[in-house]
Amino acid sequence: QVQLVESGGGLVQTGGSLMLSCAASGTIDSINLMHWSRQAPGSQRQLVASITRGGSQTYEDFLKGRFSISRDNAKNTLYLQMNSLKPEDTAVYYCNADVFSRSRLVNYWGQGTQVTVSS
């Protein structure tokens, strides 16, 4: 089986920075697309950023250039660098990935990590 384990969330002040990590483990042949999404209290889950295996990145417009997605394929790990954080960034952040396991492509989700931005 495959598991995604997220880390790096926490409490920061407005304007601060955090680095989120998501490590994939288990029976993995390779990982294709990887994504970060988030869900604020009382809101629908929304996509934040995506990255291909080759490193091509896409971002949602609301980020205004403050976030950066990256990956380390040798470590099967996804990252999200978050800068200039605002209170409205407060949410549970999730990673998910399209994983080849025993030649089957399956989408997996992590458990989520809480990010809280205070004034």
Coordinates of N, CA, C and O in Angstrom, one line a residue:
Q1 N 0.8 -1.2 0.0 CA 0.0 0.0 0.0 C 0.9 1.2 0.0 O 2.1 1.2 0.2
V2 N 0.3 2.4 -0.3 CA 0.9 3.7 -0.3 C 0.4 4.6 0.7 O -0.9 4.6 0.9
Q3 N 1.2 5.3 1.4 CA 0.8 6.3 2.4 C 1.5 7.6 2.1 O 2.7 7.7 1.8
L4 N 0.7 8.7 2.3 CA 1.2 10.1 2.2 C 1.2 10.7 3.6 O 0.2 10.7 4.2
V5 N 2.3 11.1 4.1 CA 2.5 11.7 5.4 C 2.9 13.1 5.3 O 4.0 13.4 4.8
E6 N 2.1 14.1 5.8 CA 2.3 15.5 5.7 C 2.9 16.0 7.0 O 2.6 15.5 8.1
S7 N 3.7 17.1 6.9 CA 4.3 17.7 8.1 C 4.6 19.2 7.8 O 4.6 19.6 6.6
G8 N 4.9 19.9 8.8 CA 5.3 21.3 8.6 C 4.3 22.4 8.9 O 4.6 23.6 9.0
G9 N 3.1 22.0 9.2 CA 2.1 22.9 9.6 C 2.3 23.5 11.0 O 3.1 23.0 11.7
G10 N 1.6 24.6 11.3 CA 1.7 25.1 12.6 C 1.1 26.5 12.7 O 0.3 26.9 11.8
L11 N 1.5 27.3 13.7 CA 1.0 28.6 13.9 C 2.0 29.6 13.6 O 3.2 29.5 14.1
V12 N 1.7 30.6 12.8 CA 2.6 31.7 12.4 C 1.9 33.0 12.4 O 0.7 33.0 12.3
Q13 N 2.6 34.1 12.5 CA 2.1 35.4 12.4 C 1.9 35.9 11.0 O 2.5 35.3 10.1
T14 N 1.0 36.8 10.8 CA 0.8 37.4 9.5 C 2.2 37.9 8.9 O 3.0 38.5 9.6
G15 N 2.5 37.5 7.7 CA 3.7 37.9 7.0 C 4.8 36.8 7.2 O 5.9 36.9 6.5
G16 N 4.6 35.8 8.0 CA 5.5 34.7 8.2 C 5.6 33.7 7.1 O 4.8 33.8 6.1
S17 N 6.4 32.7 7.3 CA 6.6 31.7 6.3 C 6.5 30.3 6.9 O 6.8 30.1 8.1
L18 N 6.1 29.3 6.1 CA 6.1 27.9 6.5 C 6.5 27.1 5.3 O 6.2 27.4 4.1
M19 N 7.2 25.9 5.5 CA 7.4 24.9 4.5 C 6.7 23.7 4.9 O 6.9 23.1 5.9
L20 N 5.8 23.2 4.0 CA 5.1 22.0 4.2 C 5.7 20.9 3.4 O 6.3 21.1 2.3
S21 N 5.7 19.7 3.9 CA 6.3 18.5 3.3 C 5.3 17.4 3.2 O 4.4 17.3 4.1
C22 N 5.3 16.6 2.2 CA 4.5 15.4 2.1 C 5.3 14.3 1.5 O 5.7 14.3 0.4
A23 N 5.6 13.3 2.4 CA 6.4 12.1 2.0 C 5.5 10.9 1.6 O 4.7 10.5 2.4
A24 N 5.8 10.4 0.5 CA 5.1 9.1 0.1 C 5.9 7.9 0.4 O 7.2 7.9 0.1
S25 N 5.3 6.9 0.9 CA 6.0 5.6 1.2 C 5.2 4.4 0.8 O 4.0 4.6 0.6
G26 N 5.8 3.3 0.7 CA 5.1 2.1 0.4 C 5.6 1.5 -0.9 O 6.7 1.7 -1.3
T27 N 4.7 0.7 -1.6 CA 5.1 0.1 -2.8 C 4.8 1.0 -4.0 O 3.7 1.2 -4.5
I28 N 5.9 1.7 -4.4 CA 5.8 2.8 -5.3 C 6.7 2.5 -6.5 O 7.9 2.3 -6.3
D29 N 6.1 2.5 -7.7 CA 6.9 2.4 -8.9 C 7.4 3.8 -9.3 O 8.6 4.0 -9.6
S30 N 6.5 4.7 -9.4 CA 6.8 6.1 -9.7 C 5.6 7.0 -9.3 O 4.5 6.4 -9.1
I31 N 5.7 8.3 -9.3 CA 4.6 9.2 -8.9 C 4.5 10.2 -10.1 O 5.5 10.8 -10.5
N32 N 3.3 10.3 -10.6 CA 3.0 11.3 -11.7 C 2.7 12.7 -11.1 O 3.6 13.3 -10.4
L33 N 1.5 13.1 -11.3 CA 1.1 14.5 -10.8 C 1.0 14.5 -9.3 O 0.6 13.5 -8.7
M34 N 1.4 15.6 -8.7 CA 1.3 15.8 -7.2 C 0.6 17.2 -7.0 O 0.8 18.1 -7.8
H35 N -0.2 17.3 -6.0 CA -1.0 18.5 -5.8 C -1.0 18.9 -4.3 O -0.9 18.0 -3.4
W36 N -1.2 20.2 -4.1 CA -1.6 20.7 -2.8 C -3.0 21.3 -2.9 O -3.3 22.0 -3.9
S37 N -3.8 21.1 -1.9 CA -5.1 21.7 -1.8 C -5.3 22.1 -0.4 O -4.6 21.8 0.5
R38 N -6.4 23.0 -0.1 CA -6.6 23.4 1.3 C -8.1 23.6 1.5 O -8.9 23.7 0.5
Q39 N -8.5 23.5 2.8 CA -9.9 23.7 3.1 C -10.0 24.5 4.4 O -9.5 24.1 5.5
A40 N -10.6 25.7 4.3 CA -10.8 26.5 5.4 C -12.1 26.2 6.1 O -13.0 25.6 5.5
P41 N -12.3 26.5 7.4 CA -13.5 26.2 8.1 C -14.8 26.8 7.4 O -14.8 27.9 7.0
G42 N -15.7 25.9 7.1 CA -17.0 26.4 6.5 C -16.9 26.6 5.0 O -17.8 27.1 4.4
S43 N -15.7 26.1 4.4 CA -15.5 26.3 2.9 C -15.3 25.0 2.2 O -15.0 24.0 2.9
Q44 N -15.4 25.0 0.9 CA -15.1 23.9 0.1 C -13.6 23.7 0.0 O -12.9 24.7 0.0
R45 N -13.2 22.5 -0.3 CA -11.7 22.3 -0.5 C -11.4 22.9 -1.9 O -12.1 22.8 -2.9
Q46 N -10.2 23.6 -2.0 CA -9.8 24.2 -3.2 C -8.4 23.8 -3.5 O -7.5 23.7 -2.7
L47 N -8.1 23.7 -4.8 CA -6.8 23.4 -5.3 C -5.9 24.6 -5.1 O -6.3 25.7 -5.3
V48 N -4.6 24.3 -4.7 CA -3.6 25.4 -4.5 C -2.6 25.4 -5.6 O -2.3 26.4 -6.2
A49 N -2.0 24.2 -5.8 CA -0.9 24.1 -6.8 C -0.7 22.7 -7.2 O -1.1 21.7 -6.5
S50 N -0.1 22.5 -8.4 CA 0.1 21.2 -8.9 C 1.5 21.2 -9.6 O 2.0 22.2 -10.0
I51 N 2.1 20.0 -9.6 CA 3.4 19.8 -10.2 C 3.6 18.5 -10.9 O 3.1 17.5 -10.4
T52 N 4.1 18.5 -12.1 CA 4.3 17.2 -12.8 C 5.6 16.6 -12.4 O 6.4 17.1 -11.6
R53 N 5.8 15.3 -12.8 CA 7.0 14.6 -12.4 C 8.3 15.4 -12.9 O 9.3 15.4 -12.3
G54 N 8.2 16.0 -14.1 CA 9.3 16.8 -14.6 C 9.5 18.2 -14.0 O 10.4 18.8 -14.4
G55 N 8.6 18.6 -13.1 CA 8.7 19.8 -12.4 C 7.9 21.0 -13.0 O 8.1 22.1 -12.4
S56 N 7.0 20.8 -13.9 CA 6.2 21.9 -14.4 C 5.1 22.2 -13.4 O 4.4 21.3 -12.9
Q57 N 5.0 23.5 -13.0 CA 4.2 24.0 -11.9 C 3.0 24.8 -12.4 O 3.1 25.5 -13.4
T58 N 1.9 24.6 -11.7 CA 0.7 25.5 -11.9 C 0.2 25.9 -10.6 O 0.2 25.2 -9.6
Y59 N -0.4 27.2 -10.6 CA -0.9 27.8 -9.3 C -2.2 28.4 -9.6 O -2.5 28.8 -10.7
E60 N -3.0 28.4 -8.5 CA -4.3 29.1 -8.6 C -4.0 30.6 -8.4 O -3.1 31.0 -7.7
D61 N -4.9 31.4 -9.0 CA -4.7 32.9 -9.0 C -4.7 33.5 -7.6 O -4.0 34.5 -7.4
F62 N -5.4 33.0 -6.7 CA -5.5 33.7 -5.4 C -4.2 33.7 -4.6 O -4.1 34.4 -3.7
L63 N -3.2 32.9 -5.0 CA -1.9 32.9 -4.3 C -1.1 34.2 -4.5 O -0.3 34.5 -3.6
K64 N -1.3 34.9 -5.6 CA -0.6 36.1 -5.9 C 0.9 36.0 -5.8 O 1.6 36.9 -5.3
G65 N 1.5 34.8 -6.2 CA 2.9 34.6 -6.2 C 3.5 34.3 -4.9 O 4.8 34.3 -4.8
R66 N 2.8 34.1 -3.9 CA 3.3 33.9 -2.5 C 3.8 32.4 -2.2 O 4.6 32.2 -1.3
F67 N 3.3 31.5 -3.0 CA 3.6 30.1 -2.7 C 4.4 29.5 -3.8 O 4.3 29.9 -5.0
S68 N 5.2 28.4 -3.5 CA 6.0 27.7 -4.5 C 5.9 26.2 -4.2 O 6.2 25.8 -3.1
I69 N 5.6 25.5 -5.2 CA 5.5 24.0 -5.1 C 6.8 23.4 -5.7 O 7.3 23.9 -6.8
S70 N 7.3 22.3 -5.1 CA 8.4 21.6 -5.6 C 8.4 20.2 -5.2 O 7.5 19.8 -4.4
R71 N 9.3 19.4 -5.8 CA 9.3 17.9 -5.4 C 10.7 17.4 -5.5 O 11.5 17.9 -6.3
D72 N 10.9 16.3 -4.8 CA 12.2 15.6 -4.9 C 11.8 14.1 -5.2 O 11.4 13.4 -4.4
N73 N 12.0 13.8 -6.5 CA 11.5 12.5 -6.9 C 12.4 11.3 -6.3 O 11.8 10.2 -6.1
A74 N 13.6 11.6 -6.0 CA 14.4 10.6 -5.3 C 13.9 10.2 -3.9 O 14.1 9.1 -3.5
K75 N 13.3 11.2 -3.3 CA 12.8 11.0 -1.9 C 11.3 10.8 -1.9 O 10.7 10.6 -0.8
N76 N 10.6 10.8 -3.1 CA 9.2 10.7 -3.2 C 8.5 11.7 -2.2 O 7.5 11.4 -1.5
T77 N 9.0 13.0 -2.3 CA 8.5 14.0 -1.4 C 8.1 15.2 -2.1 O 8.7 15.7 -3.0
L78 N 7.0 15.8 -1.7 CA 6.4 17.0 -2.2 C 6.5 18.1 -1.2 O 6.4 17.9 0.0
Y79 N 6.8 19.4 -1.7 CA 7.0 20.5 -0.8 C 6.1 21.7 -1.2 O 5.7 21.8 -2.4
L80 N 5.7 22.5 -0.2 CA 5.0 23.8 -0.5 C 5.7 24.9 0.4 O 5.5 24.8 1.6
Q81 N 6.4 25.8 -0.3 CA 6.9 26.9 0.4 C 5.9 28.0 0.4 O 5.5 28.5 -0.6
M82 N 5.5 28.5 1.6 CA 4.5 29.5 1.8 C 5.1 30.7 2.4 O 5.7 30.7 3.5
N83 N 5.0 31.9 1.7 CA 5.6 33.1 2.2 C 4.5 34.2 2.3 O 3.4 34.1 1.7
S84 N 4.8 35.2 3.0 CA 3.9 36.4 3.2 C 2.5 35.9 3.6 O 1.5 36.3 3.0
L85 N 2.4 35.0 4.6 CA 1.1 34.4 4.9 C 0.2 35.4 5.5 O 0.5 36.4 6.2
K86 N -1.1 35.2 5.2 CA -2.2 36.0 5.6 C -3.2 35.2 6.5 O -3.3 34.0 6.3
P87 N -4.0 35.8 7.3 CA -5.0 35.1 8.1 C -5.9 34.3 7.2 O -6.4 33.2 7.6
E88 N -6.3 34.7 6.0 CA -7.1 34.0 5.1 C -6.5 32.7 4.5 O -7.2 31.9 3.9
D89 N -5.2 32.5 4.8 CA -4.5 31.3 4.4 C -4.8 30.2 5.4 O -4.4 29.0 5.2
T90 N -5.3 30.5 6.6 CA -5.6 29.5 7.6 C -6.5 28.4 7.0 O -7.6 28.7 6.5
A91 N -6.1 27.2 7.1 CA -6.8 26.1 6.5 C -6.1 24.8 6.9 O -4.9 24.8 7.4
V92 N -6.7 23.7 6.6 CA -6.1 22.4 6.6 C -5.5 22.2 5.2 O -6.3 22.3 4.2
Y93 N -4.3 21.9 5.1 CA -3.6 21.7 3.8 C -3.4 20.2 3.5 O -2.9 19.5 4.4
Y94 N -3.8 19.8 2.3 CA -3.7 18.4 2.0 C -2.8 18.2 0.7 O -2.8 19.0 -0.2
C95 N -2.1 17.1 0.7 CA -1.4 16.7 -0.5 C -2.1 15.5 -1.1 O -2.7 14.7 -0.4
N96 N -2.1 15.4 -2.4 CA -2.5 14.2 -3.0 C -1.7 13.9 -4.3 O -1.0 14.8 -4.8
A97 N -1.6 12.7 -4.7 CA -0.7 12.3 -5.8 C -1.2 11.1 -6.6 O -1.9 10.2 -6.0
D98 N -0.9 11.1 -7.8 CA -1.2 10.0 -8.7 C 0.0 9.0 -8.7 O 1.0 9.4 -9.2
V99 N -0.2 7.9 -8.1 CA 0.9 7.0 -7.8 C 0.8 5.7 -8.6 O -0.2 5.1 -8.6
F100 N 1.9 5.3 -9.2 CA 2.0 4.0 -9.9 C 2.5 3.0 -8.9 O 3.6 3.1 -8.3
S101 N 1.6 2.0 -8.5 CA 1.9 1.0 -7.6 C 1.6 -0.3 -8.2 O 0.4 -0.6 -8.5
R102 N 2.6 -1.2 -8.4 CA 2.4 -2.5 -9.1 C 1.7 -2.2 -10.5 O 0.7 -2.9 -10.8
S103 N 2.1 -1.2 -11.2 CA 1.7 -0.9 -12.5 C 0.3 -0.4 -12.6 O -0.3 -0.3 -13.7
R104 N -0.3 0.0 -11.4 CA -1.7 0.6 -11.4 C -1.5 2.0 -10.9 O -0.8 2.3 -10.0
L105 N -2.3 2.9 -11.6 CA -2.3 4.3 -11.2 C -3.4 4.6 -10.3 O -4.6 4.4 -10.6
V106 N -3.1 5.0 -9.1 CA -4.1 5.2 -8.0 C -3.8 6.6 -7.4 O -2.7 7.0 -7.2
N107 N -4.9 7.3 -7.1 CA -4.8 8.6 -6.5 C -4.9 8.4 -5.0 O -5.8 7.8 -4.4
Y108 N -3.9 9.0 -4.2 CA -3.8 8.9 -2.8 C -3.9 10.3 -2.2 O -3.4 11.3 -2.8
W109 N -4.4 10.4 -1.0 CA -4.5 11.7 -0.2 C -3.8 11.5 1.1 O -3.9 10.4 1.8
G110 N -3.2 12.6 1.6 CA -2.6 12.6 2.9 C -3.7 13.0 3.9 O -4.9 13.2 3.6
Q111 N -3.3 13.0 5.2 CA -4.2 13.2 6.3 C -4.5 14.7 6.5 O -5.5 15.0 7.2
G112 N -3.7 15.6 6.0 CA -3.9 17.0 6.1 C -3.0 17.5 7.3 O -2.8 16.8 8.3
T113 N -2.6 18.8 7.2 CA -1.9 19.4 8.2 C -2.4 20.9 8.4 O -2.7 21.6 7.5
Q114 N -2.6 21.3 9.7 CA -3.2 22.5 10.0 C -2.2 23.7 9.9 O -1.1 23.6 10.4
V115 N -2.6 24.7 9.2 CA -1.9 26.0 9.1 C -2.8 27.1 9.7 O -3.9 27.3 9.2
T116 N -2.3 27.8 10.7 CA -3.0 28.9 11.3 C -2.2 30.1 11.3 O -1.0 30.1 11.7
V117 N -2.7 31.2 10.7 CA -2.0 32.5 10.6 C -2.7 33.5 11.5 O -3.9 33.8 11.2
S118 N -2.0 34.0 12.4 CA -2.6 35.0 13.4 C -2.1 36.4 13.1 O -1.0 36.5 12.5
S119 N -2.8 37.4 13.6 CA -2.3 38.7 13.5 C -1.4 39.1 14.6 O -0.7 40.1 14.6

